[in-house]
Amino acid sequence: MGFVLTVGDFTGGLFGDVFPACGLISAEGEVTIDAADCAVILCKSSPKINIKNALGVIFNGDTPPENLPDGVQLISVGIGAKNTVSISSRAADSITLSLNRTIHTESGVCEPLELPVPASENADIYGYMSAFAATLMMGSS
């Protein structure tokens, strides 16, 4: 079974509360990743990262990092529908997350879908979208 690596400042409380619990590891310093079963979440404050192999790299598509790896599945999250994951609606106590195109998962592929989840009005929507993408890649939706 794979794991999720968060690089930079990420609140992992979404895993286990809103999304299924998974193997979650955090990295703060310079890191090299070579794990085919790892979903990597790049956060705002991501340090230098060298990705040789990963199941996928999740990043903010509205302000993407300068150097994204080649040869690895890239999953952008953001407000615009051009991102792989976005939100399709928001209410005072929930948001509906949207997977806009097929992604590769640990067990095959996941087709586009929407998922409503509980969320407060001041929730970090990028955190929710990133956790949603990682959960789908791990096959735990």
mmCIF file of C-alpha atoms in Angstrom:
data_model
loop_
_atom_site.group_PDB
_atom_site.id
_atom_site.type_symbol
_atom_site.label_atom_id
_atom_site.label_comp_id
_atom_site.label_asym_id
_atom_site.label_seq_id
_atom_site.Cartn_x
_atom_site.Cartn_y
_atom_site.Cartn_z
ATOM 1 C CA MET A 1 0.000 0.000 0.000
ATOM 2 C CA GLY A 2 1.253 3.474 -0.910
ATOM 3 C CA PHE A 3 1.678 6.617 1.088
ATOM 4 C CA VAL A 4 1.260 10.377 0.801
ATOM 5 C CA LEU A 5 4.265 12.640 1.216
ATOM 6 C CA THR A 6 3.543 16.287 1.944
ATOM 7 C CA VAL A 7 6.393 18.654 1.188
ATOM 8 C CA GLY A 8 6.128 22.037 2.889
ATOM 9 C CA ASP A 9 3.358 23.441 5.046
ATOM 10 C CA PHE A 10 0.309 21.118 4.898
ATOM 11 C CA THR A 11 -2.357 20.357 7.478
ATOM 12 C CA GLY A 12 -2.655 16.584 7.551
ATOM 13 C CA GLY A 13 -5.794 16.617 9.718
ATOM 14 C CA LEU A 14 -7.959 16.140 6.631
ATOM 15 C CA PHE A 15 -6.753 12.531 6.376
ATOM 16 C CA GLY A 16 -8.762 10.544 8.873
ATOM 17 C CA ASP A 17 -11.300 13.352 9.476
ATOM 18 C CA VAL A 18 -12.717 14.154 6.020
ATOM 19 C CA PHE A 19 -10.817 11.679 3.849
ATOM 20 C CA PRO A 20 -9.780 8.098 4.695
ATOM 21 C CA ALA A 21 -6.652 7.751 6.792
ATOM 22 C CA CYS A 22 -3.532 6.849 4.854
ATOM 23 C CA GLY A 23 0.186 6.578 5.369
ATOM 24 C CA LEU A 24 1.151 10.241 5.700
ATOM 25 C CA ILE A 25 4.720 11.518 5.864
ATOM 26 C CA SER A 26 5.828 15.159 5.986
ATOM 27 C CA ALA A 27 9.115 16.622 4.741
ATOM 28 C CA GLU A 28 10.398 20.095 5.501
ATOM 29 C CA GLY A 29 13.947 20.165 4.091
ATOM 30 C CA GLU A 30 15.466 19.230 0.756
ATOM 31 C CA VAL A 31 14.172 15.828 -0.283
ATOM 32 C CA THR A 32 14.641 13.192 -3.010
ATOM 33 C CA ILE A 33 11.713 10.909 -3.846
ATOM 34 C CA ASP A 34 12.003 7.565 -5.620
ATOM 35 C CA ALA A 35 8.846 5.617 -4.742
ATOM 36 C CA ALA A 36 6.347 4.422 -7.352
ATOM 37 C CA ASP A 37 3.593 4.143 -4.714
ATOM 38 C CA CYS A 38 3.978 7.681 -3.345
ATOM 39 C CA ALA A 39 1.589 10.577 -3.954
ATOM 40 C CA VAL A 40 3.493 13.835 -3.389
ATOM 41 C CA ILE A 41 1.705 17.025 -2.326
ATOM 42 C CA LEU A 42 3.777 20.147 -2.989
ATOM 43 C CA CYS A 43 2.668 22.945 -0.665
ATOM 44 C CA LYS A 44 3.204 26.713 -0.854
ATOM 45 C CA SER A 45 6.409 26.586 1.119
ATOM 46 C CA SER A 46 7.893 23.517 -0.578
ATOM 47 C CA PRO A 47 11.680 23.318 -0.313
ATOM 48 C CA LYS A 48 13.891 22.067 -3.130
ATOM 49 C CA ILE A 49 12.656 18.658 -4.227
ATOM 50 C CA ASN A 50 14.093 15.999 -6.541
ATOM 51 C CA ILE A 51 11.442 13.576 -7.796
ATOM 52 C CA LYS A 52 12.890 10.543 -9.567
ATOM 53 C CA ASN A 53 9.760 8.389 -9.339
ATOM 54 C CA ALA A 54 6.288 8.832 -7.800
ATOM 55 C CA LEU A 55 2.698 7.813 -8.401
ATOM 56 C CA GLY A 56 1.936 11.494 -8.924
ATOM 57 C CA VAL A 57 2.768 15.045 -7.919
ATOM 58 C CA ILE A 58 -0.050 17.288 -6.700
ATOM 59 C CA PHE A 59 0.513 21.042 -6.928
ATOM 60 C CA ASN A 60 -1.349 24.360 -6.935
ATOM 61 C CA GLY A 61 -2.260 24.881 -10.583
ATOM 62 C CA ASP A 62 -3.200 28.525 -9.991
ATOM 63 C CA THR A 63 0.401 29.318 -8.959
ATOM 64 C CA PRO A 64 2.473 26.328 -10.120
ATOM 65 C CA PRO A 65 6.047 25.758 -8.924
ATOM 66 C CA GLU A 66 8.856 26.660 -11.324
ATOM 67 C CA ASN A 67 10.350 23.218 -11.853
ATOM 68 C CA LEU A 68 7.955 20.299 -12.165
ATOM 69 C CA PRO A 69 9.407 16.829 -12.775
ATOM 70 C CA ASP A 70 9.261 15.072 -16.141
ATOM 71 C CA GLY A 71 7.969 11.522 -16.502
ATOM 72 C CA VAL A 72 5.684 11.702 -13.449
ATOM 73 C CA GLN A 73 1.911 12.147 -13.394
ATOM 74 C CA LEU A 74 1.174 15.815 -12.605
ATOM 75 C CA ILE A 75 -2.092 16.726 -10.914
ATOM 76 C CA SER A 76 -2.934 20.403 -10.680
ATOM 77 C CA VAL A 77 -5.470 21.620 -8.122
ATOM 78 C CA GLY A 78 -7.106 25.005 -8.349
ATOM 79 C CA ILE A 79 -10.134 27.152 -8.938
ATOM 80 C CA GLY A 80 -10.107 26.963 -12.747
ATOM 81 C CA ALA A 81 -11.727 24.062 -14.595
ATOM 82 C CA LYS A 82 -8.449 23.518 -16.522
ATOM 83 C CA ASN A 83 -6.969 22.044 -13.336
ATOM 84 C CA THR A 84 -7.141 18.288 -12.810
ATOM 85 C CA VAL A 85 -8.996 18.850 -9.512
ATOM 86 C CA SER A 86 -11.212 21.837 -8.747
ATOM 87 C CA ILE A 87 -14.321 22.661 -6.758
ATOM 88 C CA SER A 88 -17.666 22.665 -8.519
ATOM 89 C CA SER A 89 -19.730 24.214 -5.723
ATOM 90 C CA ARG A 90 -19.432 25.633 -2.243
ATOM 91 C CA ALA A 91 -21.956 26.068 0.564
ATOM 92 C CA ALA A 92 -21.579 27.392 4.108
ATOM 93 C CA ASP A 93 -20.835 23.918 5.488
ATOM 94 C CA SER A 94 -19.571 21.916 2.493
ATOM 95 C CA ILE A 95 -17.719 21.944 -0.806
ATOM 96 C CA THR A 96 -18.069 19.693 -3.820
ATOM 97 C CA LEU A 97 -14.718 18.554 -5.178
ATOM 98 C CA SER A 98 -14.382 17.668 -8.834
ATOM 99 C CA LEU A 99 -11.928 15.368 -10.594
ATOM 100 C CA ASN A 100 -12.016 16.825 -14.117
ATOM 101 C CA ARG A 101 -10.060 14.125 -15.987
ATOM 102 C CA THR A 102 -8.868 10.558 -15.617
ATOM 103 C CA ILE A 103 -5.870 9.958 -13.330
ATOM 104 C CA HIS A 104 -3.718 6.897 -12.703
ATOM 105 C CA THR A 105 -4.095 5.323 -9.274
ATOM 106 C CA GLU A 106 -2.364 2.531 -7.357
ATOM 107 C CA SER A 107 -4.963 0.083 -8.648
ATOM 108 C CA GLY A 108 -5.591 1.403 -12.178
ATOM 109 C CA VAL A 109 -7.411 4.552 -13.203
ATOM 110 C CA CYS A 110 -10.025 6.842 -11.711
ATOM 111 C CA GLU A 111 -12.534 8.469 -14.048
ATOM 112 C CA PRO A 112 -13.886 12.015 -13.520
ATOM 113 C CA LEU A 113 -16.215 12.349 -10.546
ATOM 114 C CA GLU A 114 -17.539 14.774 -7.957
ATOM 115 C CA LEU A 115 -17.540 14.345 -4.179
ATOM 116 C CA PRO A 116 -19.328 16.601 -1.661
ATOM 117 C CA VAL A 117 -17.486 16.855 1.680
ATOM 118 C CA PRO A 118 -18.113 18.807 4.881
ATOM 119 C CA ALA A 119 -16.033 22.000 5.124
ATOM 120 C CA SER A 120 -16.266 25.210 7.101
ATOM 121 C CA GLU A 121 -16.516 28.576 5.331
ATOM 122 C CA ASN A 122 -12.862 29.369 6.094
ATOM 123 C CA ALA A 123 -11.516 25.949 5.020
ATOM 124 C CA ASP A 124 -8.293 25.822 2.996
ATOM 125 C CA ILE A 125 -9.771 24.708 -0.335
ATOM 126 C CA TYR A 126 -6.322 23.944 -1.776
ATOM 127 C CA GLY A 127 -5.710 21.566 1.131
ATOM 128 C CA TYR A 128 -9.057 19.882 0.477
ATOM 129 C CA MET A 129 -8.392 19.559 -3.248
ATOM 130 C CA SER A 130 -4.891 18.168 -2.611
ATOM 131 C CA ALA A 131 -6.109 15.638 -0.043
ATOM 132 C CA PHE A 132 -8.922 14.604 -2.418
ATOM 133 C CA ALA A 133 -6.435 14.029 -5.258
ATOM 134 C CA ALA A 134 -4.092 12.027 -3.001
ATOM 135 C CA THR A 135 -6.988 9.940 -1.686
ATOM 136 C CA LEU A 136 -8.075 9.105 -5.231
ATOM 137 C CA MET A 137 -4.520 8.143 -6.221
ATOM 138 C CA MET A 138 -4.321 5.827 -3.209
ATOM 139 C CA GLY A 139 -7.616 4.237 -4.292
ATOM 140 C CA SER A 140 -9.400 5.251 -1.085
ATOM 141 C CA SER A 141 -12.299 7.409 -2.328
#
